[in-house]
Amino acid sequence: MKAGAAMALVTLVAVAACGAPAPVPAGSRPASRSTQRANAASLPTPIRHVVVIVQENRTPDDLFQSMASHGADIARQAVTYEGQVVQLREVSLAAPYDLGHNHSSFLNDCNLQADGNCAMDGFDRGRAPRYRLQPFGYAPANEVRPYAVMAHRYTFADRMFQSNQSGSFPSHQYLVSGSASALPTTQDNVSGDPFDSKTGAQEAGGCDARPSAVVDTIDPADGSPGPTPFPCFERPVLSDFLDRGGISWRYYQHHLGPGLWHAFDAIEHVRYGPDYANVVSPPETILTDIKRGRLPAMSWVMPADGPHSDHSGNRSAAGPSWVAAVVNALGTSRYWDSTVILLTWDDWGGWYDHVPPPQMNDFYELSFRVPLVVISPYAKPAYVSHVQYEFGSLLAFAEETFGIPKGALGTTDVRANDLSDCFDFTQSPRAFVRIPAPRFVPGKGGSNAFDEEDP
């Protein structure tokens, strides 16, 4: 470990002493094999494998129009900034444009009112007349049918909110640690994607980023800007607690090194420690891991590449084929009866959604809704959950599943609901039925502009 990482751990312990649970020290020794076996026997549910699949930049109103007839809160129309009621229009996943989804985009789309609530009518504000209706779209049913089948058969959560009011880089930090605090430089949260301090051009994030890379931060207490540190941080992550319990994990991503979706590359003690061996490329490796009986207990699965990410502007509708490939591989494997798949999207991507985020007395949390589909033999069938969730809920569920105290990270996992509404562990495990989908072909499907964000 670098000397900076050791110094950062001292800072983390000092922060923990202020009220948060103490972090597991980086490099802590895994439990013995006998302890691992005892821990597994005492786990609270039949679940031994949690797979978090993260896609890009969509909302429930955009992707899941079919769920309206199943009781989900889905809108087919919107209100513009001028007060005009417009119908959402069909827009292909392969549409050639992206939409803004940084923190200033959130503030614009939300149109925050004096009472602290979002009016949800700013999505077209400031857009040129010819482009003003671009955010008011929904994906064609034939393109998202695999997603619809998953949601119809299993559990769809229509109150899943992105934790942070910005784009991919901080979102992926929340997905592994429940926070995007830029420790040890500052406790302020990362509020955007990295950029070059000299030119302002977008940069990839992480400890492997170029030396000139920096990232904006925000004080969530009052919304004021913080310092702009190098995008390499030191804070507890869920993998620290998995390591202590001898619980295997992997993070499957498109390539190694810096990237907006490469959460662990931005955590210093992971990047420069033995745990970096658990960061695996390419994401399709999970398919061979399943086939060869090597599936870890905890998996984070990133898009196979840009065309399979659902990211707007990639001129591709291939995302559902990638997700279905992973789900079908798990469903037809020996792991099915002990697995939960949590399918979500990392941010709203600028697409319209009609549900305002709850007030949090905070200037950075929560953000707009993103979809969540819970797929498991124990997920409630054809069920819509109206319970409020966020990214911390995925962490809280993993903590409780693997015998880690809920809230161990001391971040959003403390306050978040743990997904218990989505399951019935008294039911017999349901047999898996394959999800119909186009065949997944790595590297095919459109432009390969992965890890690129429109500001």
Tab-separated table of C-alpha atoms in Angstrom:
chain	number	residue	atom	x	y	z
A	1	MET	CA	0.000	0.000	0.000
A	2	LYS	CA	1.154	3.526	-0.751
A	3	ALA	CA	2.096	5.775	2.159
A	4	GLY	CA	-0.812	8.062	1.240
A	5	ALA	CA	-3.246	5.220	1.754
A	6	ALA	CA	-1.928	4.560	5.246
A	7	MET	CA	-2.239	8.233	6.156
A	8	ALA	CA	-5.764	8.260	4.736
A	9	LEU	CA	-6.760	5.364	6.969
A	10	VAL	CA	-5.782	7.427	9.990
A	11	THR	CA	-8.146	10.113	8.728
A	12	LEU	CA	-10.904	7.552	8.254
A	13	VAL	CA	-10.578	6.275	11.777
A	14	ALA	CA	-10.789	9.839	13.069
A	15	VAL	CA	-13.953	10.366	11.025
A	16	ALA	CA	-15.418	7.122	12.350
A	17	ALA	CA	-14.798	8.274	15.899
A	18	CYS	CA	-17.241	11.118	15.263
A	19	GLY	CA	-20.160	8.716	15.183
A	20	ALA	CA	-19.894	6.469	12.111
A	21	PRO	CA	-19.047	2.770	12.526
A	22	ALA	CA	-15.293	2.183	12.460
A	23	PRO	CA	-14.075	1.103	9.005
A	24	VAL	CA	-12.428	-2.242	8.474
A	25	PRO	CA	-8.709	-1.479	7.992
A	26	ALA	CA	-7.426	-1.891	4.463
A	27	GLY	CA	-5.596	-5.159	4.071
A	28	SER	CA	-7.363	-6.813	7.010
A	29	ARG	CA	-6.915	-10.561	7.060
A	30	PRO	CA	-9.749	-12.744	5.768
A	31	ALA	CA	-11.479	-15.062	8.192
A	32	SER	CA	-10.162	-18.603	8.541
A	33	ARG	CA	-11.781	-21.348	6.472
A	34	SER	CA	-13.532	-22.778	9.520
A	35	THR	CA	-14.913	-19.345	10.380
A	36	GLN	CA	-16.056	-18.895	6.783
A	37	ARG	CA	-17.936	-22.204	6.910
A	38	ALA	CA	-19.552	-21.278	10.230
A	39	ASN	CA	-20.532	-17.868	8.883
A	40	ALA	CA	-22.116	-19.398	5.778
A	41	ALA	CA	-24.150	-21.819	7.873
A	42	SER	CA	-25.533	-18.972	9.969
A	43	LEU	CA	-26.550	-16.640	7.130
A	44	PRO	CA	-30.147	-15.421	7.469
A	45	THR	CA	-31.501	-16.438	4.023
A	46	PRO	CA	-30.843	-19.081	1.343
A	47	ILE	CA	-29.019	-16.435	-0.699
A	48	ARG	CA	-25.314	-17.056	-1.186
A	49	HIS	CA	-24.760	-14.946	-4.329
A	50	VAL	CA	-25.669	-11.303	-4.935
A	51	VAL	CA	-25.162	-9.961	-8.456
A	52	VAL	CA	-25.595	-6.208	-9.008
A	53	ILE	CA	-25.945	-5.376	-12.714
A	54	VAL	CA	-25.481	-1.673	-13.446
A	55	GLN	CA	-26.657	-0.155	-16.717
A	56	GLU	CA	-26.568	3.475	-17.814
A	57	ASN	CA	-28.702	6.584	-17.714
A	58	ARG	CA	-32.420	5.741	-17.778
A	59	THR	CA	-35.591	6.375	-15.764
A	60	PRO	CA	-38.685	4.259	-15.073
A	61	ASP	CA	-40.842	6.525	-17.279
A	62	ASP	CA	-38.360	6.022	-20.115
A	63	LEU	CA	-37.743	2.260	-19.922
A	64	PHE	CA	-40.757	0.689	-18.226
A	65	GLN	CA	-43.941	2.029	-19.815
A	66	SER	CA	-45.277	-1.537	-19.828
A	67	MET	CA	-45.316	-1.573	-16.023
A	68	ALA	CA	-48.077	1.038	-15.833
A	69	SER	CA	-50.648	-1.677	-16.475
A	70	HIS	CA	-49.115	-3.728	-13.642
A	71	GLY	CA	-49.641	-1.058	-10.981
A	72	ALA	CA	-46.331	0.813	-11.240
A	73	ASP	CA	-46.283	4.609	-11.061
A	74	ILE	CA	-45.388	5.383	-14.675
A	75	ALA	CA	-46.355	8.526	-16.594
A	76	ARG	CA	-47.108	8.878	-20.309
A	77	GLN	CA	-47.153	12.670	-20.319
A	78	ALA	CA	-45.088	15.535	-18.931
A	79	VAL	CA	-45.308	19.224	-18.133
A	80	THR	CA	-42.847	21.600	-19.792
A	81	TYR	CA	-41.241	24.643	-18.214
A	82	GLU	CA	-43.868	26.816	-19.900
A	83	GLY	CA	-46.653	24.710	-18.358
A	84	GLN	CA	-47.573	22.845	-21.532
A	85	VAL	CA	-48.727	19.238	-21.165
A	86	VAL	CA	-46.950	17.060	-23.722
A	87	GLN	CA	-47.180	13.364	-24.445
A	88	LEU	CA	-44.020	11.323	-24.082
A	89	ARG	CA	-42.946	10.145	-27.510
A	90	GLU	CA	-41.283	6.931	-28.605
A	91	VAL	CA	-37.507	7.372	-28.821
A	92	SER	CA	-35.221	4.477	-29.696
A	93	LEU	CA	-32.470	3.407	-27.336
A	94	ALA	CA	-30.280	3.991	-30.394
A	95	ALA	CA	-31.209	7.671	-30.711
A	96	PRO	CA	-28.087	9.631	-31.742
A	97	TYR	CA	-28.193	12.221	-28.946
A	98	ASP	CA	-27.249	12.331	-25.288
A	99	LEU	CA	-28.766	14.541	-22.583
A	100	GLY	CA	-27.122	16.467	-19.767
A	101	HIS	CA	-26.941	14.688	-16.421
A	102	ASN	CA	-24.432	16.466	-14.224
A	103	HIS	CA	-25.317	18.342	-11.037
A	104	SER	CA	-26.326	21.526	-12.834
A	105	SER	CA	-28.536	19.400	-15.111
A	106	PHE	CA	-30.229	17.963	-12.043
A	107	LEU	CA	-30.927	21.431	-10.672
A	108	ASN	CA	-32.284	22.515	-14.053
A	109	ASP	CA	-34.509	19.458	-14.559
A	110	CYS	CA	-35.740	19.455	-10.967
A	111	ASN	CA	-36.571	23.198	-10.926
A	112	LEU	CA	-36.210	23.368	-7.147
A	113	GLN	CA	-38.925	25.373	-5.400
A	114	ALA	CA	-38.770	27.537	-2.274
A	115	ASP	CA	-40.375	24.738	-0.228
A	116	GLY	CA	-37.491	22.383	-1.114
A	117	ASN	CA	-39.465	20.259	-3.574
A	118	CYS	CA	-38.758	19.655	-7.253
A	119	ALA	CA	-41.388	21.008	-9.638
A	120	MET	CA	-40.183	18.404	-12.211
A	121	ASP	CA	-40.866	20.765	-15.093
A	122	GLY	CA	-37.390	21.966	-16.038
A	123	PHE	CA	-36.316	19.163	-18.367
A	124	ASP	CA	-36.749	21.385	-21.441
A	125	ARG	CA	-35.601	24.620	-19.802
A	126	GLY	CA	-32.835	26.367	-21.701
A	127	ARG	CA	-32.951	23.981	-24.646
A	128	ALA	CA	-33.108	25.285	-28.202
A	129	PRO	CA	-36.674	25.090	-29.600
A	130	ARG	CA	-35.803	22.327	-32.064
A	131	TYR	CA	-34.411	20.166	-29.234
A	132	ARG	CA	-36.749	21.040	-26.384
A	133	LEU	CA	-38.794	17.824	-26.588
A	134	GLN	CA	-35.782	15.487	-26.616
A	135	PRO	CA	-35.965	14.583	-22.882
A	136	PHE	CA	-39.640	13.564	-23.145
A	137	GLY	CA	-39.177	10.071	-24.500
A	138	TYR	CA	-39.820	6.409	-23.813
A	139	ALA	CA	-38.091	3.384	-25.295
A	140	PRO	CA	-39.987	1.282	-27.855
A	141	ALA	CA	-41.552	-1.855	-26.404
A	142	ASN	CA	-39.825	-4.141	-28.904
A	143	GLU	CA	-36.388	-2.834	-27.853
A	144	VAL	CA	-36.885	-3.225	-24.099
A	145	ARG	CA	-38.969	-6.406	-24.106
A	146	PRO	CA	-36.303	-8.395	-22.182
A	147	TYR	CA	-36.438	-5.786	-19.396
A	148	ALA	CA	-40.235	-5.863	-19.401
A	149	VAL	CA	-40.282	-9.658	-19.098
A	150	MET	CA	-37.903	-9.511	-16.124
A	151	ALA	CA	-40.027	-6.863	-14.407
A	152	HIS	CA	-43.296	-8.673	-15.109
A	153	ARG	CA	-42.053	-12.035	-13.834
A	154	TYR	CA	-40.199	-10.822	-10.761
A	155	THR	CA	-40.240	-7.625	-8.662
A	156	PHE	CA	-40.134	-4.084	-10.000
A	157	ALA	CA	-39.435	-1.238	-7.570
A	158	ASP	CA	-40.995	2.069	-8.635
A	159	ARG	CA	-39.515	4.106	-5.773
A	160	MET	CA	-35.832	3.473	-6.386
A	161	PHE	CA	-33.941	6.774	-6.314
A	162	GLN	CA	-30.413	7.530	-7.426
A	163	SER	CA	-28.562	8.590	-4.278
A	164	ASN	CA	-26.552	11.436	-5.829
A	165	GLN	CA	-27.584	14.348	-8.034
A	166	SER	CA	-25.003	13.860	-10.777
A	167	GLY	CA	-23.561	11.431	-13.312
A	168	SER	CA	-21.694	8.155	-13.553
A	169	PHE	CA	-18.412	8.693	-11.732
A	170	PRO	CA	-19.874	9.629	-8.326
A	171	SER	CA	-22.796	7.220	-8.840
A	172	HIS	CA	-20.441	4.267	-9.053
A	173	GLN	CA	-18.738	5.407	-5.865
A	174	TYR	CA	-22.112	5.280	-4.127
A	175	LEU	CA	-22.681	1.779	-5.501
A	176	VAL	CA	-19.625	0.365	-3.698
A	177	SER	CA	-19.411	2.555	-0.591
A	178	GLY	CA	-22.697	4.415	-0.150
A	179	SER	CA	-20.838	7.695	-0.507
A	180	ALA	CA	-18.772	9.757	-2.922
A	181	SER	CA	-16.850	11.651	-0.251
A	182	ALA	CA	-13.466	12.797	-1.533
A	183	LEU	CA	-11.495	11.694	1.517
A	184	PRO	CA	-8.790	12.261	2.579
A	185	THR	CA	-8.790	15.714	0.936
A	186	THR	CA	-12.328	16.582	2.016
A	187	GLN	CA	-15.511	15.018	3.327
A	188	ASP	CA	-17.403	16.873	0.584
A	189	ASN	CA	-18.944	14.642	-2.073
A	190	VAL	CA	-17.701	14.272	-5.635
A	191	SER	CA	-20.264	16.187	-7.676
A	192	GLY	CA	-19.320	15.409	-11.260
A	193	ASP	CA	-17.077	13.559	-13.640
A	194	PRO	CA	-13.309	14.243	-13.648
A	195	PHE	CA	-11.802	16.846	-15.954
A	196	ASP	CA	-8.396	18.214	-16.888
A	197	SER	CA	-7.395	21.036	-14.562
A	198	LYS	CA	-5.615	22.842	-17.403
A	199	THR	CA	-7.986	22.446	-20.336
A	200	GLY	CA	-11.331	21.576	-18.755
A	201	ALA	CA	-11.665	18.539	-21.041
A	202	GLN	CA	-13.309	15.454	-19.582
A	203	GLU	CA	-10.963	12.897	-18.057
A	204	ALA	CA	-11.271	9.318	-16.909
A	205	GLY	CA	-11.444	8.944	-13.133
A	206	GLY	CA	-9.425	6.906	-10.674
A	207	CYS	CA	-5.984	6.565	-9.177
A	208	ASP	CA	-4.669	5.758	-12.676
A	209	ALA	CA	-5.965	9.021	-14.103
A	210	ARG	CA	-3.548	11.505	-15.609
A	211	PRO	CA	-1.865	13.770	-13.053
A	212	SER	CA	-3.780	16.813	-14.293
A	213	ALA	CA	-7.169	15.185	-13.609
A	214	VAL	CA	-9.337	16.724	-10.909
A	215	VAL	CA	-12.962	16.486	-9.856
A	216	ASP	CA	-15.470	18.952	-8.456
A	217	THR	CA	-16.924	18.429	-4.979
A	218	ILE	CA	-19.932	19.803	-3.132
A	219	ASP	CA	-20.718	20.391	0.518
A	220	PRO	CA	-24.035	18.574	0.926
A	221	ALA	CA	-24.906	20.704	3.963
A	222	ASP	CA	-25.282	23.915	1.992
A	223	GLY	CA	-24.553	23.142	-1.668
A	224	SER	CA	-21.370	25.218	-1.756
A	225	PRO	CA	-18.473	24.047	-3.947
A	226	GLY	CA	-15.574	22.315	-2.254
A	227	PRO	CA	-11.986	21.684	-3.356
A	228	THR	CA	-11.098	19.957	-6.635
A	229	PRO	CA	-8.897	16.976	-5.695
A	230	PHE	CA	-7.268	14.329	-7.827
A	231	PRO	CA	-9.906	11.572	-8.361
A	232	CYS	CA	-8.274	8.952	-6.113
A	233	PHE	CA	-9.849	8.535	-2.681
A	234	GLU	CA	-9.571	6.641	0.573
A	235	ARG	CA	-12.746	5.588	2.310
A	236	PRO	CA	-14.313	2.280	3.408
A	237	VAL	CA	-15.951	0.170	0.707
A	238	LEU	CA	-18.195	-2.871	1.007
A	239	SER	CA	-15.391	-5.133	-0.173
A	240	ASP	CA	-13.456	-4.368	3.036
A	241	PHE	CA	-16.182	-6.038	5.077
A	242	LEU	CA	-16.545	-8.872	2.572
A	243	ASP	CA	-12.818	-9.529	2.907
A	244	ARG	CA	-13.010	-9.707	6.682
A	245	GLY	CA	-15.706	-12.379	6.435
A	246	GLY	CA	-13.850	-14.342	3.786
A	247	ILE	CA	-16.632	-13.558	1.307
A	248	SER	CA	-15.478	-13.641	-2.303
A	249	TRP	CA	-16.220	-10.750	-4.650
A	250	ARG	CA	-15.483	-9.446	-8.117
A	251	TYR	CA	-16.091	-6.218	-10.003
A	252	TYR	CA	-16.490	-6.886	-13.733
A	253	GLN	CA	-15.659	-3.904	-15.962
A	254	HIS	CA	-14.839	-3.163	-19.589
A	255	HIS	CA	-11.137	-2.447	-19.191
A	256	LEU	CA	-8.632	-1.904	-16.406
A	257	GLY	CA	-7.300	1.471	-15.387
A	258	PRO	CA	-9.216	4.736	-15.090
A	259	GLY	CA	-12.830	5.103	-16.141
A	260	LEU	CA	-16.109	6.664	-15.108
A	261	TRP	CA	-17.597	3.236	-14.329
A	262	HIS	CA	-14.477	1.882	-12.589
A	263	ALA	CA	-15.404	2.414	-8.955
A	264	PHE	CA	-12.562	0.491	-7.314
A	265	ASP	CA	-9.861	2.102	-9.426
A	266	ALA	CA	-10.661	5.289	-7.492
A	267	ILE	CA	-10.204	3.656	-4.052
A	268	GLU	CA	-6.512	3.831	-3.189
A	269	HIS	CA	-6.225	0.840	-0.864
A	270	VAL	CA	-7.983	-1.358	-3.411
A	271	ARG	CA	-6.118	-0.063	-6.445
A	272	TYR	CA	-2.710	-0.498	-4.806
A	273	GLY	CA	-3.494	-3.576	-2.742
A	274	PRO	CA	-4.094	-7.284	-3.362
A	275	ASP	CA	-7.837	-6.714	-3.785
A	276	TYR	CA	-7.280	-5.193	-7.209
A	277	ALA	CA	-7.041	-8.768	-8.475
A	278	ASN	CA	-10.811	-8.899	-7.945
A	279	VAL	CA	-11.338	-6.167	-10.538
A	280	VAL	CA	-11.837	-8.210	-13.678
A	281	SER	CA	-12.013	-7.361	-17.375
A	282	PRO	CA	-13.911	-7.823	-19.618
A	283	PRO	CA	-17.395	-8.025	-18.056
A	284	GLU	CA	-18.204	-11.110	-20.143
A	285	THR	CA	-15.856	-12.957	-17.786
A	286	ILE	CA	-18.846	-13.418	-15.517
A	287	LEU	CA	-20.387	-15.715	-18.134
A	288	THR	CA	-17.385	-18.030	-18.044
A	289	ASP	CA	-17.153	-17.760	-14.254
A	290	ILE	CA	-20.748	-18.986	-14.024
A	291	LYS	CA	-20.147	-21.795	-16.493
A	292	ARG	CA	-16.969	-22.960	-14.729
A	293	GLY	CA	-18.407	-22.802	-11.220
A	294	ARG	CA	-16.368	-19.759	-10.168
A	295	LEU	CA	-19.101	-17.234	-9.410
A	296	PRO	CA	-18.095	-15.140	-6.383
A	297	ALA	CA	-20.501	-14.428	-3.564
A	298	MET	CA	-20.737	-10.718	-4.453
A	299	SER	CA	-20.532	-9.395	-8.006
A	300	TRP	CA	-20.804	-5.950	-9.518
A	301	VAL	CA	-21.335	-6.211	-13.284
A	302	MET	CA	-20.756	-3.196	-15.519
A	303	PRO	CA	-21.913	-2.877	-19.145
A	304	ALA	CA	-20.067	-5.094	-21.586
A	305	ASP	CA	-19.161	-1.934	-23.531
A	306	GLY	CA	-20.747	1.299	-24.711
A	307	PRO	CA	-23.176	-0.267	-27.210
A	308	HIS	CA	-24.495	-2.628	-24.500
A	309	SER	CA	-24.839	0.038	-21.794
A	310	ASP	CA	-28.186	1.751	-22.632
A	311	HIS	CA	-26.205	5.023	-22.593
A	312	SER	CA	-27.870	7.615	-24.805
A	313	GLY	CA	-25.948	8.650	-27.891
A	314	ASN	CA	-24.272	5.282	-28.474
A	315	ARG	CA	-26.565	4.604	-31.465
A	316	SER	CA	-27.278	1.155	-30.071
A	317	ALA	CA	-30.227	-0.750	-28.648
A	318	ALA	CA	-28.110	-3.730	-27.585
A	319	GLY	CA	-28.183	-3.181	-23.799
A	320	PRO	CA	-31.064	-5.583	-23.088
A	321	SER	CA	-29.260	-8.402	-24.930
A	322	TRP	CA	-26.260	-8.070	-22.572
A	323	VAL	CA	-28.352	-8.027	-19.419
A	324	ALA	CA	-30.442	-10.970	-20.609
A	325	ALA	CA	-27.262	-12.941	-21.349
A	326	VAL	CA	-26.121	-12.548	-17.729
A	327	VAL	CA	-29.565	-13.277	-16.268
A	328	ASN	CA	-30.065	-16.348	-18.477
A	329	ALA	CA	-26.597	-17.653	-17.637
A	330	LEU	CA	-27.360	-17.390	-13.919
A	331	GLY	CA	-30.907	-18.699	-14.261
A	332	THR	CA	-29.833	-21.858	-16.072
A	333	SER	CA	-26.878	-22.517	-13.777
A	334	ARG	CA	-26.452	-24.347	-10.505
A	335	TYR	CA	-26.390	-20.954	-8.788
A	336	TRP	CA	-30.006	-19.994	-9.486
A	337	ASP	CA	-31.552	-21.276	-6.240
A	338	SER	CA	-29.091	-19.273	-4.145
A	339	THR	CA	-28.887	-16.039	-6.158
A	340	VAL	CA	-30.367	-12.539	-6.167
A	341	ILE	CA	-29.841	-10.341	-9.213
A	342	LEU	CA	-30.290	-6.606	-8.631
A	343	LEU	CA	-30.613	-4.807	-11.967
A	344	THR	CA	-30.422	-1.020	-11.825
A	345	TRP	CA	-29.243	2.054	-13.764
A	346	ASP	CA	-26.611	4.463	-12.461
A	347	ASP	CA	-28.370	7.787	-13.142
A	348	TRP	CA	-31.361	9.328	-14.890
A	349	GLY	CA	-29.360	10.380	-17.945
A	350	GLY	CA	-31.398	13.530	-18.527
A	351	TRP	CA	-34.551	11.588	-19.443
A	352	TYR	CA	-37.851	12.779	-18.061
A	353	ASP	CA	-39.364	11.203	-14.967
A	354	HIS	CA	-42.428	12.551	-13.213
A	355	VAL	CA	-41.780	11.508	-9.589
A	356	PRO	CA	-39.955	14.150	-7.512
A	357	PRO	CA	-37.156	12.906	-5.254
A	358	PRO	CA	-37.948	12.976	-1.523
A	359	GLN	CA	-36.671	15.889	0.521
A	360	MET	CA	-33.491	14.905	2.349
A	361	ASN	CA	-32.486	18.219	4.005
A	362	ASP	CA	-29.415	17.853	1.834
A	363	PHE	CA	-28.094	19.643	-1.249
A	364	TYR	CA	-26.858	16.494	-3.029
A	365	GLU	CA	-29.101	13.580	-2.029
A	366	LEU	CA	-31.472	12.170	-3.281
A	367	SER	CA	-31.798	12.397	-7.057
A	368	PHE	CA	-34.387	11.245	-9.601
A	369	ARG	CA	-35.759	7.731	-9.901
A	370	VAL	CA	-33.867	4.969	-11.668
A	371	PRO	CA	-35.326	1.514	-12.387
A	372	LEU	CA	-34.714	-1.455	-10.105
A	373	VAL	CA	-35.650	-5.025	-11.014
A	374	VAL	CA	-35.125	-7.733	-8.384
A	375	ILE	CA	-34.673	-11.157	-9.992
A	376	SER	CA	-34.483	-14.262	-7.842
A	377	PRO	CA	-36.294	-17.534	-7.154
A	378	TYR	CA	-37.383	-15.802	-3.933
A	379	ALA	CA	-38.433	-12.462	-5.447
A	380	LYS	CA	-42.151	-11.838	-5.171
A	381	PRO	CA	-43.627	-12.796	-8.542
A	382	ALA	CA	-45.230	-10.107	-10.731
A	383	TYR	CA	-44.920	-7.650	-7.856
A	384	VAL	CA	-44.472	-3.884	-7.777
A	385	SER	CA	-42.824	-2.514	-4.655
A	386	HIS	CA	-43.685	1.072	-3.716
A	387	VAL	CA	-41.132	1.199	-0.879
A	388	GLN	CA	-38.484	3.926	-1.129
A	389	TYR	CA	-35.034	2.604	-2.056
A	390	GLU	CA	-31.705	4.080	-3.115
A	391	PHE	CA	-28.215	2.795	-3.942
A	392	GLY	CA	-27.584	2.303	-0.226
A	393	SER	CA	-30.394	-0.276	-0.242
A	394	LEU	CA	-28.303	-2.559	-2.451
A	395	LEU	CA	-25.455	-2.287	0.039
A	396	ALA	CA	-27.762	-2.825	3.022
A	397	PHE	CA	-29.195	-5.944	1.380
A	398	ALA	CA	-25.709	-7.328	0.713
A	399	GLU	CA	-24.626	-6.564	4.274
A	400	GLU	CA	-27.535	-8.418	5.814
A	401	THR	CA	-27.276	-11.271	3.313
A	402	PHE	CA	-23.631	-11.918	4.181
A	403	GLY	CA	-23.904	-11.441	7.935
A	404	ILE	CA	-22.411	-7.943	7.972
A	405	PRO	CA	-24.250	-5.573	10.324
A	406	LYS	CA	-26.568	-3.280	8.381
A	407	GLY	CA	-25.071	0.187	8.266
A	408	ALA	CA	-21.515	-1.069	8.679
A	409	LEU	CA	-20.263	1.470	6.144
A	410	GLY	CA	-21.822	4.307	8.105
A	411	THR	CA	-23.113	5.961	4.937
A	412	THR	CA	-26.358	5.624	2.984
A	413	ASP	CA	-26.554	1.976	4.044
A	414	VAL	CA	-27.610	3.249	7.494
A	415	ARG	CA	-30.774	5.011	6.382
A	416	ALA	CA	-31.704	2.915	3.332
A	417	ASN	CA	-34.418	0.259	3.296
A	418	ASP	CA	-32.921	-3.187	2.758
A	419	LEU	CA	-35.166	-4.506	-0.079
A	420	SER	CA	-37.013	-6.880	2.258
A	421	ASP	CA	-40.343	-5.897	0.667
A	422	CYS	CA	-39.190	-7.531	-2.569
A	423	PHE	CA	-38.776	-11.075	-1.216
A	424	ASP	CA	-40.665	-14.002	0.201
A	425	PHE	CA	-38.091	-16.396	1.594
A	426	THR	CA	-40.827	-18.754	2.806
A	427	GLN	CA	-41.771	-19.667	-0.758
A	428	SER	CA	-40.188	-22.570	-2.585
A	429	PRO	CA	-37.590	-21.366	-5.080
A	430	ARG	CA	-39.279	-20.679	-8.398
A	431	ALA	CA	-37.976	-22.432	-11.483
A	432	PHE	CA	-36.247	-20.165	-13.956
A	433	VAL	CA	-37.710	-19.556	-17.395
A	434	ARG	CA	-35.319	-18.146	-19.958
A	435	ILE	CA	-35.681	-14.458	-20.821
A	436	PRO	CA	-36.285	-14.082	-24.577
A	437	ALA	CA	-33.760	-11.648	-26.032
A	438	PRO	CA	-31.524	-11.033	-29.041
A	439	ARG	CA	-28.233	-12.876	-28.873
A	440	PHE	CA	-25.471	-11.012	-27.069
A	441	VAL	CA	-22.452	-10.473	-29.329
A	442	PRO	CA	-19.475	-8.764	-27.639
A	443	GLY	CA	-18.372	-5.613	-29.405
A	444	LYS	CA	-21.458	-5.448	-31.643
A	445	GLY	CA	-24.401	-3.109	-31.479
A	446	GLY	CA	-23.278	0.420	-32.387
A	447	SER	CA	-20.588	2.938	-31.621
A	448	ASN	CA	-18.157	1.978	-28.875
A	449	ALA	CA	-18.084	5.306	-27.026
A	450	PHE	CA	-18.124	3.688	-23.598
A	451	ASP	CA	-17.308	5.757	-20.540
A	452	GLU	CA	-18.245	8.999	-22.275
A	453	GLU	CA	-20.692	11.412	-20.676
A	454	ASP	CA	-22.416	14.461	-22.046
A	455	PRO	CA	-22.201	17.263	-19.491
